[in-house]
Structures are given as C-alpha cells and as structure tokens.
Amino acid sequence: MNFPPNLLSLLHRTSKLVALTGAGVSQESGLRTFRDAQTGLWAQYKPEELASPEAFARDPKLIWDWYAWRREAVKAVRPNPGHYALAEIERRVPTFMLITQNVDGLHRMAGNHNVLELHGNIQRVRCSECSLVVETWDDDTESVPRCASCGGLLRPDVVWFGEALPRDQLEAAVEAARSCDIFFSIGTSGVVQPAASLAFAARNRGAVVVEINAEPTPLTAKADYVLQGRSGEILPELVAAVWGG
Ligand code: OAD
C-alpha cells in the first residue's frame, strides 16, 4: 500500500499512540467477527441475542455452551501479523496503549503489555452471584457449573450487552484517548458504545485519527486518514514503512 507521506512522518515523530481494536483484527487468525453471519450450530442465533444477561437468565446452559464453543475456538488460534505489528509498535513508541474490545487474549500472546481489555477475557470465568473469579471448573456436566463458594451459576468474565464495562479499564482508556497524539481505530465496526466514542474523544483533544478497516464505518468520514484493507496486511507494511524492518 502507498501510505500518505504525512502520515509516515507523523508516526515517526509520535510519542503517544493509542490503538483501539475490534474483532476484525482477529479475523485473519481465523476467529469470526461479531457482525459476520454465524455458521453451523449457532447459525440460528444472533450474537447480540446470546451475549446478554437476559439470555443467560432465560437459558444459562445455552449461553454457557456458546462460550465454551468460542473458548475452544480461541484456544485453537494464534496471533496474526497484525497482532505482531501492534506489539512492534508498542516497542517503538514511547507511550503506547492498546485498548481492545476483543476477549480472545491474542494481543498479549503477540507480545503487547499495555493492554486494556474493555470487554473482559473469555478464558476467565466468574460467579454470576458473588463475582468470585475461578480458575478451574468442571465442564463435563449436564448443567452449568456452580461456584464452590456460594453455589451461584458460573459465567464467562466478559461484558454483555446492557452491562457496565470494568470501571478501571474504561477510565484508563478514556484517559489514554484524551492524551494521545495519534489514535488508531482498527478492525472495529464502531457501533458499540462506549468504545466507539473513544476515537471522537481523542479527536476532540486534537489527536490525528487513523482508521484501518476492511470496510467503511461510521468513523470513516471523520478520520484524518483511512487505510482500507486487512489489518494483518496493512499494519506490518506500515510498521516497515515507518520504522524499517
Ligand atoms: P464487529 O464484528 O462489529 O466489526 C468487525 C469490523 O472489522 C468490521 O467493521 C469489519 O469490516 C472489519 N474487518 C473484518 N475483517 C477485517 C480484517 N481482516 N482487517 C480489518 N478489518 C476487518 O466487531 P467489533 O467492532 O469488535 O461486544 O464489535 C464490537 C463489540 O460488539 C464486540 O466487542 C462485542 C460485540 O457485540 C460485546 O460482546 C459486549
């Protein structure tokens, strides 16, 4: 890709960069995005209908099984060149924060350390009653496993529609967005709040906003630079163009 020379020189000079990522970044690792149609067993459901406290209250086993299936899918995949390029950017830029809506843990696996997981992590499980985070549970049961401490049903430690984001992660994300000089929005449809507003928070404080996405989104018209295509291809090329290697 031919990158705008102004963007390359801005990146070369930046000292504070924030990257917000969504499901598109993991697509090239083999994970489905949220707004892709589902296939197979889960084709009859919309993710929005499964990722909610109401759905869990109605049919805990259905929701538990959907997450168990997704957890296995995540365990089977590895970071892609887009994830590794973001880890390289963290090594190159003095102050870097990666804010992700993904629950797959692939950014840390690729080597990023400064990671805020706004929507939790699918490999963690907690009690739906007392919130105790548990490391191990019995998955071979007919029903949803229960908390050893209070007997409540266990659930994935992720954020569902209608639930609040982890406060510390959100506050740190807003602070990082407001104080960066370049903000990347990568592989996210930009329709789920409050993550979608972070690009605008950055822009209002004078940051240069760069969107990297396979398709246009609500942010596209407001971004300073739009790099349309696959993040697993664009990010490594961009890193090579700015920092070499
Ligand atoms: P979406 O599935 O809404 O959007 C994925 C975006 O990635 C789309 O804009 C695609 O065009 C783009 N995309 C797909 N493949 C790509 C690639 N290889 N390179 C670059 N871009 C690509 O996923 P999110 O925006 O992450 O929340 O969804 C946000 C939240 O909504 C999720 O975290 C989840 C979901 O419901 C909760 O569960 C609370």
mmCIF file with all atom_site columns, C-alpha atoms in Angstrom, residues 32-33 35 37 46 48 52 56 62 70 72 88 102-103 112 120 129-130 133 155 178 199 214 223 243 245:
data_model
loop_
_atom_site.group_PDB
_atom_site.id
_atom_site.type_symbol
_atom_site.label_atom_id
_atom_site.label_alt_id
_atom_site.label_comp_id
_atom_site.label_asym_id
_atom_site.label_entity_id
_atom_site.label_seq_id
_atom_site.pdbx_PDB_ins_code
_atom_site.Cartn_x
_atom_site.Cartn_y
_atom_site.Cartn_z
_atom_site.occupancy
_atom_site.B_iso_or_equiv
_atom_site.pdbx_formal_charge
_atom_site.auth_seq_id
_atom_site.auth_comp_id
_atom_site.auth_asym_id
_atom_site.auth_atom_id
_atom_site.pdbx_PDB_model_num
ATOM 1  C CA . ARG A 1 32  ? -15.333 -14.775 13.326 1.00 0.00 ? 32  ARG A CA 1
ATOM 2  C CA . THR A 1 33  ? -16.196 -11.127 13.758 1.00 0.00 ? 33  THR A CA 1
ATOM 3  C CA . ARG A 1 35  ? -21.323 -8.984  12.737 1.00 0.00 ? 35  ARG A CA 1
ATOM 4  C CA . ALA A 1 37  ? -23.146 -14.314 9.945  1.00 0.00 ? 37  ALA A CA 1
ATOM 5  C CA . LYS A 1 46  ? -27.507 -13.538 16.625 1.00 0.00 ? 46  LYS A CA 1
ATOM 6  C CA . GLU A 1 48  ? -26.349 -9.908  20.402 1.00 0.00 ? 48  GLU A CA 1
ATOM 7  C CA . SER A 1 52  ? -26.787 -10.675 27.323 1.00 0.00 ? 52  SER A CA 1
ATOM 8  C CA . PHE A 1 56  ? -28.271 -16.136 30.496 1.00 0.00 ? 56  PHE A CA 1
ATOM 9  C CA . LEU A 1 62  ? -27.313 -22.373 26.046 1.00 0.00 ? 62  LEU A CA 1
ATOM 10 C CA . ARG A 1 70  ? -15.961 -19.905 21.453 1.00 0.00 ? 70  ARG A CA 1
ATOM 11 C CA . GLU A 1 72  ? -12.234 -23.706 22.276 1.00 0.00 ? 72  GLU A CA 1
ATOM 12 C CA . GLU A 1 88  ? 6.247   -3.921  17.461 1.00 0.00 ? 88  GLU A CA 1
ATOM 13 C CA . ASN A 1 102 ? -11.695 -8.472  21.903 1.00 0.00 ? 102 ASN A CA 1
ATOM 14 C CA . VAL A 1 103 ? -11.967 -11.115 24.593 1.00 0.00 ? 103 VAL A CA 1
ATOM 15 C CA . ASN A 1 112 ? 1.731   -6.380  23.879 1.00 0.00 ? 112 ASN A CA 1
ATOM 16 C CA . GLY A 1 120 ? -13.180 -8.859  29.570 1.00 0.00 ? 120 GLY A CA 1
ATOM 17 C CA . GLU A 1 129 ? -23.777 -14.152 42.090 1.00 0.00 ? 129 GLU A CA 1
ATOM 18 C CA . CYS A 1 130 ? -20.693 -13.330 44.178 1.00 0.00 ? 130 CYS A CA 1
ATOM 19 C CA . VAL A 1 133 ? -13.181 -15.370 39.615 1.00 0.00 ? 133 VAL A CA 1
ATOM 20 C CA . ARG A 1 155 ? -20.474 -17.365 33.733 1.00 0.00 ? 155 ARG A CA 1
ATOM 21 C CA . ARG A 1 178 ? -7.663  12.078  25.561 1.00 0.00 ? 178 ARG A CA 1
ATOM 22 C CA . ALA A 1 199 ? -11.935 7.935   18.675 1.00 0.00 ? 199 ALA A CA 1
ATOM 23 C CA . ALA A 1 214 ? -11.804 -3.712  5.596  1.00 0.00 ? 214 ALA A CA 1
ATOM 24 C CA . ALA A 1 223 ? -10.983 10.087  10.326 1.00 0.00 ? 223 ALA A CA 1
ATOM 25 C CA . TRP A 1 243 ? 10.415  2.087   11.424 1.00 0.00 ? 243 TRP A CA 1
ATOM 26 C CA . GLY A 1 245 ? 12.441  -3.970  9.248  1.00 0.00 ? 245 GLY A CA 1
#
